[in-house]
Amino acid sequence: QVQLVESGGGLVQPGGSLRLSCAASGVTLDWYGIGWFRQAPGKEREGVSCISIKDAGTQYVDDVKGRFTISRDNAKNTVYLQMNSLKPEDTAVYYCAAVLTFRCSLYSQEYSYWGRGTQVTVSS
């Protein structure tokens, strides 16, 4: 059974940093595109970043470019989202998701497996 578990969320002041982790079991992430999505209260879920398999690249939504970095450690079967220069508008529940594909996308409909999310709150 495929399980994705997010961790690393929390409360941070504006300008601070967090690193989210997405640990997988029941599947080898080497062959999966992994996406990070977020959903703020009253808003639709949006794609934040994704990473493709091997060297097929990464994607970021415009308002996190230059602040967030996605990476993967296949040996640990884990994908990370390093979030720097956090803003109050980054506050949301962050989810990771996996899809068996060569190249990832930021469209949630394409993803097969989802974690349960981790809360990120940016506030002073």
PDB file of C-alpha atoms in Angstrom:
ATOM      1  CA  GLN A   1       0.000   0.000   0.000  1.00  0.00           C
ATOM      2  CA  VAL A   2       1.362   3.380  -1.019  1.00  0.00           C
ATOM      3  CA  GLN A   3       1.710   5.929   1.762  1.00  0.00           C
ATOM      4  CA  LEU A   4       3.045   9.448   1.622  1.00  0.00           C
ATOM      5  CA  VAL A   5       3.695  11.228   4.906  1.00  0.00           C
ATOM      6  CA  GLU A   6       4.466  14.926   5.099  1.00  0.00           C
ATOM      7  CA  SER A   7       6.354  16.498   7.982  1.00  0.00           C
ATOM      8  CA  GLY A   8       8.175  19.688   8.818  1.00  0.00           C
ATOM      9  CA  GLY A   9       5.315  22.128   8.993  1.00  0.00           C
ATOM     10  CA  GLY A  10       4.827  24.560  11.823  1.00  0.00           C
ATOM     11  CA  LEU A  11       4.581  28.178  12.853  1.00  0.00           C
ATOM     12  CA  VAL A  12       7.229  30.540  11.535  1.00  0.00           C
ATOM     13  CA  GLN A  13       7.632  34.306  11.398  1.00  0.00           C
ATOM     14  CA  PRO A  14       7.588  36.160   8.091  1.00  0.00           C
ATOM     15  CA  GLY A  15      10.976  35.905   6.443  1.00  0.00           C
ATOM     16  CA  GLY A  16      11.675  32.587   8.121  1.00  0.00           C
ATOM     17  CA  SER A  17      12.306  29.155   6.652  1.00  0.00           C
ATOM     18  CA  LEU A  18      10.917  25.653   6.870  1.00  0.00           C
ATOM     19  CA  ARG A  19      11.822  22.408   5.173  1.00  0.00           C
ATOM     20  CA  LEU A  20       8.996  20.052   4.400  1.00  0.00           C
ATOM     21  CA  SER A  21       9.606  16.345   3.880  1.00  0.00           C
ATOM     22  CA  CYS A  22       7.521  13.811   2.002  1.00  0.00           C
ATOM     23  CA  ALA A  23       8.464  10.271   2.954  1.00  0.00           C
ATOM     24  CA  ALA A  24       7.108   7.377   0.937  1.00  0.00           C
ATOM     25  CA  SER A  25       6.448   3.753   1.749  1.00  0.00           C
ATOM     26  CA  GLY A  26       5.043   1.017  -0.458  1.00  0.00           C
ATOM     27  CA  VAL A  27       6.516   2.654  -3.551  1.00  0.00           C
ATOM     28  CA  THR A  28       9.952   3.582  -4.856  1.00  0.00           C
ATOM     29  CA  LEU A  29       9.888   7.265  -5.637  1.00  0.00           C
ATOM     30  CA  ASP A  30      12.669   6.987  -8.240  1.00  0.00           C
ATOM     31  CA  TRP A  31      10.057   6.463 -10.950  1.00  0.00           C
ATOM     32  CA  TYR A  32       7.476   8.937  -9.698  1.00  0.00           C
ATOM     33  CA  GLY A  33       6.918  12.580 -10.319  1.00  0.00           C
ATOM     34  CA  ILE A  34       6.307  14.292  -6.989  1.00  0.00           C
ATOM     35  CA  GLY A  35       4.295  17.420  -6.474  1.00  0.00           C
ATOM     36  CA  TRP A  36       3.789  19.756  -3.566  1.00  0.00           C
ATOM     37  CA  PHE A  37       0.399  21.396  -3.338  1.00  0.00           C
ATOM     38  CA  ARG A  38      -1.147  23.739  -0.830  1.00  0.00           C
ATOM     39  CA  GLN A  39      -4.619  24.721   0.233  1.00  0.00           C
ATOM     40  CA  ALA A  40      -5.418  27.803   2.262  1.00  0.00           C
ATOM     41  CA  PRO A  41      -8.751  28.236   4.049  1.00  0.00           C
ATOM     42  CA  GLY A  42     -11.490  29.135   1.592  1.00  0.00           C
ATOM     43  CA  LYS A  43      -9.227  28.628  -1.414  1.00  0.00           C
ATOM     44  CA  GLU A  44      -8.743  25.892  -3.955  1.00  0.00           C
ATOM     45  CA  ARG A  45      -5.773  23.579  -3.817  1.00  0.00           C
ATOM     46  CA  GLU A  46      -2.907  24.893  -5.936  1.00  0.00           C
ATOM     47  CA  GLY A  47       0.271  23.367  -7.249  1.00  0.00           C
ATOM     48  CA  VAL A  48       3.391  24.844  -5.688  1.00  0.00           C
ATOM     49  CA  SER A  49       6.246  22.808  -7.099  1.00  0.00           C
ATOM     50  CA  CYS A  50       7.022  19.458  -8.621  1.00  0.00           C
ATOM     51  CA  ILE A  51      10.037  17.362  -9.482  1.00  0.00           C
ATOM     52  CA  SER A  52      10.287  14.882 -12.315  1.00  0.00           C
ATOM     53  CA  ILE A  53      12.184  11.622 -12.366  1.00  0.00           C
ATOM     54  CA  LYS A  54      15.892  11.542 -13.115  1.00  0.00           C
ATOM     55  CA  ASP A  55      16.987  14.823 -14.729  1.00  0.00           C
ATOM     56  CA  ALA A  56      13.671  15.756 -16.239  1.00  0.00           C
ATOM     57  CA  GLY A  57      13.456  18.959 -14.237  1.00  0.00           C
ATOM     58  CA  THR A  58      11.432  20.896 -11.713  1.00  0.00           C
ATOM     59  CA  GLN A  59       8.582  23.379 -11.828  1.00  0.00           C
ATOM     60  CA  TYR A  60       7.445  26.173  -9.530  1.00  0.00           C
ATOM     61  CA  VAL A  61       4.409  28.363  -9.384  1.00  0.00           C
ATOM     62  CA  ASP A  62       5.403  31.978 -10.024  1.00  0.00           C
ATOM     63  CA  ASP A  63       4.964  33.325  -6.516  1.00  0.00           C
ATOM     64  CA  VAL A  64       7.406  30.852  -4.955  1.00  0.00           C
ATOM     65  CA  LYS A  65      10.143  31.031  -7.591  1.00  0.00           C
ATOM     66  CA  GLY A  66      13.416  32.044  -6.009  1.00  0.00           C
ATOM     67  CA  ARG A  67      12.117  31.245  -2.514  1.00  0.00           C
ATOM     68  CA  PHE A  68      11.245  27.520  -2.604  1.00  0.00           C
ATOM     69  CA  THR A  69      13.435  24.657  -3.738  1.00  0.00           C
ATOM     70  CA  ILE A  70      12.271  21.117  -4.349  1.00  0.00           C
ATOM     71  CA  SER A  71      14.689  18.205  -4.206  1.00  0.00           C
ATOM     72  CA  ARG A  72      14.648  14.458  -3.886  1.00  0.00           C
ATOM     73  CA  ASP A  73      16.784  11.894  -2.100  1.00  0.00           C
ATOM     74  CA  ASN A  74      16.008   8.584  -3.740  1.00  0.00           C
ATOM     75  CA  ALA A  75      18.173   6.695  -1.255  1.00  0.00           C
ATOM     76  CA  LYS A  76      15.861   7.912   1.520  1.00  0.00           C
ATOM     77  CA  ASN A  77      12.747   7.659  -0.650  1.00  0.00           C
ATOM     78  CA  THR A  78      11.976  11.238   0.343  1.00  0.00           C
ATOM     79  CA  VAL A  79      11.245  14.515  -1.402  1.00  0.00           C
ATOM     80  CA  TYR A  80      11.867  17.869   0.253  1.00  0.00           C
ATOM     81  CA  LEU A  81      10.530  21.374  -0.150  1.00  0.00           C
ATOM     82  CA  GLN A  82      12.858  24.014   1.235  1.00  0.00           C
ATOM     83  CA  MET A  83      10.868  27.175   1.836  1.00  0.00           C
ATOM     84  CA  ASN A  84      12.728  30.418   2.474  1.00  0.00           C
ATOM     85  CA  SER A  85      11.604  34.032   2.854  1.00  0.00           C
ATOM     86  CA  LEU A  86       8.182  32.849   3.912  1.00  0.00           C
ATOM     87  CA  LYS A  87       5.258  35.239   3.680  1.00  0.00           C
ATOM     88  CA  PRO A  88       1.898  35.229   5.475  1.00  0.00           C
ATOM     89  CA  GLU A  89       0.250  34.322   2.167  1.00  0.00           C
ATOM     90  CA  ASP A  90       2.198  31.048   2.188  1.00  0.00           C
ATOM     91  CA  THR A  91       0.037  29.913   5.093  1.00  0.00           C
ATOM     92  CA  ALA A  92      -1.772  26.732   4.082  1.00  0.00           C
ATOM     93  CA  VAL A  93      -1.900  22.994   4.472  1.00  0.00           C
ATOM     94  CA  TYR A  94       0.826  21.547   2.277  1.00  0.00           C
ATOM     95  CA  TYR A  95       0.368  18.175   0.602  1.00  0.00           C
ATOM     96  CA  CYS A  96       2.708  15.995  -1.370  1.00  0.00           C
ATOM     97  CA  ALA A  97       1.493  13.749  -4.138  1.00  0.00           C
ATOM     98  CA  ALA A  98       2.966  11.152  -6.468  1.00  0.00           C
ATOM     99  CA  VAL A  99       2.283  10.074 -10.031  1.00  0.00           C
ATOM    100  CA  LEU A 100       3.982   7.439 -12.156  1.00  0.00           C
ATOM    101  CA  THR A 101       5.260   9.692 -14.918  1.00  0.00           C
ATOM    102  CA  PHE A 102       8.447  10.885 -16.548  1.00  0.00           C
ATOM    103  CA  ARG A 103       7.668  14.584 -16.278  1.00  0.00           C
ATOM    104  CA  CYS A 104       5.713  16.120 -13.413  1.00  0.00           C
ATOM    105  CA  SER A 105       3.059  18.812 -13.576  1.00  0.00           C
ATOM    106  CA  LEU A 106       1.338  21.222 -11.220  1.00  0.00           C
ATOM    107  CA  TYR A 107      -2.125  19.848 -12.016  1.00  0.00           C
ATOM    108  CA  SER A 108      -3.512  17.976  -9.040  1.00  0.00           C
ATOM    109  CA  GLN A 109      -5.828  15.878 -11.211  1.00  0.00           C
ATOM    110  CA  GLU A 110      -2.843  14.024 -12.623  1.00  0.00           C
ATOM    111  CA  TYR A 111      -1.675  12.663  -9.275  1.00  0.00           C
ATOM    112  CA  SER A 112      -2.542   9.212  -7.993  1.00  0.00           C
ATOM    113  CA  TYR A 113      -1.319   9.189  -4.404  1.00  0.00           C
ATOM    114  CA  TRP A 114      -1.631  11.863  -1.738  1.00  0.00           C
ATOM    115  CA  GLY A 115      -0.414  12.484   1.759  1.00  0.00           C
ATOM    116  CA  ARG A 116      -2.588  13.884   4.511  1.00  0.00           C
ATOM    117  CA  GLY A 117      -0.856  17.244   4.660  1.00  0.00           C
ATOM    118  CA  THR A 118       1.140  19.356   7.082  1.00  0.00           C
ATOM    119  CA  GLN A 119       0.145  22.794   8.320  1.00  0.00           C
ATOM    120  CA  VAL A 120       2.375  25.768   7.583  1.00  0.00           C
ATOM    121  CA  THR A 121       1.519  29.008   9.338  1.00  0.00           C
ATOM    122  CA  VAL A 122       3.470  32.191   8.671  1.00  0.00           C
ATOM    123  CA  SER A 123       2.646  34.842  11.227  1.00  0.00           C
ATOM    124  CA  SER A 124       4.278  37.310  13.560  1.00  0.00           C
TER     125      SER A 124
END
